[in-house]
Coordinates of C-alpha atoms in Angstrom, one line a residue:
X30 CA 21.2 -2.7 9.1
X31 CA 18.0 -0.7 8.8
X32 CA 15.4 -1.1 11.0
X33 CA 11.5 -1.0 10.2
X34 CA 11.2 2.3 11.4
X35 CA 14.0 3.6 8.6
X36 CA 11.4 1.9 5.7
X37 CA 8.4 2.9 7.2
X38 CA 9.8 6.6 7.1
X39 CA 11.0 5.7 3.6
X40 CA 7.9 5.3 2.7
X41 CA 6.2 8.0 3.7
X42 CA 8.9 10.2 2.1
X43 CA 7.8 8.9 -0.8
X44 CA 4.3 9.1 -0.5
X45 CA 4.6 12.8 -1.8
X46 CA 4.9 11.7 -5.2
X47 CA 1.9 10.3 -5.7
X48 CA -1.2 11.5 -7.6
X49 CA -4.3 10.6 -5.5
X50 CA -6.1 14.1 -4.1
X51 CA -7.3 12.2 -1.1
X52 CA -4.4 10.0 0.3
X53 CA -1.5 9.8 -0.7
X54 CA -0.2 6.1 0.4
X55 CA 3.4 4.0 -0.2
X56 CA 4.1 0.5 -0.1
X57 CA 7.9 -0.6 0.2
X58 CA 8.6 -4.1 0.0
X59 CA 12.2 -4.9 1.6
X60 CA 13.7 -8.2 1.2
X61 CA 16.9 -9.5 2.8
X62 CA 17.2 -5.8 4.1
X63 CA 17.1 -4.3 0.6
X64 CA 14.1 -2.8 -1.0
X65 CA 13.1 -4.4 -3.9
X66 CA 10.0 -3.0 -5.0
X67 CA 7.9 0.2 -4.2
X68 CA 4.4 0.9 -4.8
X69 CA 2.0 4.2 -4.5
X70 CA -1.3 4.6 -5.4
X71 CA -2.8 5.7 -8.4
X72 CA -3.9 4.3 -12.0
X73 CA -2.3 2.5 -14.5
X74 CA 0.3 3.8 -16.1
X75 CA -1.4 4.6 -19.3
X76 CA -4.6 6.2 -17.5
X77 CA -5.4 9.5 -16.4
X78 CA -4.1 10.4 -13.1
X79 CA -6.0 11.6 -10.1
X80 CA -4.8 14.7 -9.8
X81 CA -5.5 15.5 -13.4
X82 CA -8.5 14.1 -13.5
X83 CA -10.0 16.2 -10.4
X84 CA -7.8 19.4 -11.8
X85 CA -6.0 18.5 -7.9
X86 CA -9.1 19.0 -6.1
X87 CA -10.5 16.4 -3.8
X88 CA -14.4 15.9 -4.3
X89 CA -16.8 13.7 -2.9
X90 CA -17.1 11.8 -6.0
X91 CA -13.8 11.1 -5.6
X92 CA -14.1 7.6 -3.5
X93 CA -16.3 6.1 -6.5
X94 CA -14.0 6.7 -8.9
X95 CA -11.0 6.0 -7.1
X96 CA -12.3 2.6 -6.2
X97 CA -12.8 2.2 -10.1
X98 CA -9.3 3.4 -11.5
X99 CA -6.8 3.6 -8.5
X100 CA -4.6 0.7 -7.8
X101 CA -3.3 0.6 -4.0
X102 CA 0.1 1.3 -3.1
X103 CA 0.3 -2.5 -1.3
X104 CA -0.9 -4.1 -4.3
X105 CA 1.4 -1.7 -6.8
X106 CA 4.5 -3.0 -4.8
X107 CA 3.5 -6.3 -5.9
X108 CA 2.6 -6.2 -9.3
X109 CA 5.8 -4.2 -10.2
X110 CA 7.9 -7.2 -8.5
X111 CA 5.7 -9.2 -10.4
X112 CA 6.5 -7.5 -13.9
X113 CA 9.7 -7.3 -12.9
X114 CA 10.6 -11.3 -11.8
X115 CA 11.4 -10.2 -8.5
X116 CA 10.7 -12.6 -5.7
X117 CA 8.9 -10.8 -2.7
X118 CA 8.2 -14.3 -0.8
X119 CA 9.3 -14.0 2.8
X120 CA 9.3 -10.2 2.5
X121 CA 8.4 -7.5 4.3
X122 CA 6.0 -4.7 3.4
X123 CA 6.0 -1.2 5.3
X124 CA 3.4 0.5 4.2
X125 CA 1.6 3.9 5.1
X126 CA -2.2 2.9 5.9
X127 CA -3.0 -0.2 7.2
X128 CA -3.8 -2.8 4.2
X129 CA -7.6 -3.1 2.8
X130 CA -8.8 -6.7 2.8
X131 CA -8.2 -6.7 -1.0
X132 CA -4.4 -5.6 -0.4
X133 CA -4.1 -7.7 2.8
X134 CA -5.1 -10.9 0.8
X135 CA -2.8 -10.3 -2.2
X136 CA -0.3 -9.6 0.3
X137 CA -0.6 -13.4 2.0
X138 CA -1.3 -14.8 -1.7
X139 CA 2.5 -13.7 -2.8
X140 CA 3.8 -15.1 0.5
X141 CA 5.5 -11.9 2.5
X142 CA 5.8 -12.6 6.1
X143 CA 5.5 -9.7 7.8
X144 CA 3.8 -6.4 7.1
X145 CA 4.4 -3.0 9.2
X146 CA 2.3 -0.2 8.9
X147 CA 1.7 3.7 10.2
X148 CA -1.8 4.5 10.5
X149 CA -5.0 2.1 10.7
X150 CA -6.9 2.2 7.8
X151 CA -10.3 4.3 8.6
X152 CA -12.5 1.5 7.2
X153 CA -11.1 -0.7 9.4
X154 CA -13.1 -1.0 13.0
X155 CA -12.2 -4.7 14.0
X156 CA -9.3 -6.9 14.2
X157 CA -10.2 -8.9 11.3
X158 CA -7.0 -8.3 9.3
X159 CA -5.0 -8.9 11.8
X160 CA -6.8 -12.1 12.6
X161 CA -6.3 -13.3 8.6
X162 CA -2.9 -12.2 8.5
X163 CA -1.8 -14.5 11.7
X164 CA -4.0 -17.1 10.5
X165 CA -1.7 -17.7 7.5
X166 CA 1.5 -17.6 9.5
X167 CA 2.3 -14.2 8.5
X168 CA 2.9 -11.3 11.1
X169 CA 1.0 -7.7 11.1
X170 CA 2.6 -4.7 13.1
X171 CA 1.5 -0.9 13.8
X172 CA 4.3 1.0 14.2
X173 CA 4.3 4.7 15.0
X174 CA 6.7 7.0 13.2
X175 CA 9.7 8.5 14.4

């Protein structure tokens, strides 16, 4: 059986393929040791992407716009399922970055247990997702690639 270490990496392989030109961030949702839905972020489907829209330059008007168009991978991962009719309660999530508070929510809402992550999230400076995350019987777990 894989471990968490095998999906973290997975993800992070296929973090390449997405279109943001600041991060480039992949959510893997694993069920009953399978993955079952992937996520990276980046707009809609039928929307401009990232890269195209900056011609793959990285500016600092970037952020403001991102925050407007980009989904996250976390949330991605879940909508797909979603779309889909794939059950993601008692999952797990490896994922990249740490979760935003936006991600980290949506995350509880659809029920996955556990979620395992590379590197914290540099808008993070406290424990507080942690804190929600064990609050709601859930687990939260940096784990540093292999």
């Amino acid at each position: 059986m894989l471990r968490d270490i095998n999906f973290l990496n997975i993800a992070y392989e296929l973090s390449s393929a997405s279109k943001c030109v600041s991060r480039k961030t992949w959510a893997v949702i694993v069920r009953d040791g399978r993955i079952v839905s992937t996520g990276y972020n980046g707009t809609p489907a039928w929307y401009v992407n990232c890269s195209d829209y900056w011609n793959g330059v990285y500016t600092k008007e970037h952020h403001d716009w991102s925050y407007k168009y980009e989904i996250h991978a976390e949330m991605n991962a879940i909508v797909w399922a979603a779309r889909e009719w794939i059950a993601v309660e008692g999952a797990t999530i490896y994922c990249t970055y740490e979760p935003c508070f936006d991600c980290t929510r949506a995350i509880i809402a659809a029920w996955l247990k556990k979620i395992v992550f590379s590197e914290k999230y540099k808008h993070h400076t406290g424990n507080e997702i942690q804190e929600f995350v064990e609050q709601n019987g859930a687990t939260i777990t940096q784990l540093e690639r292999t």
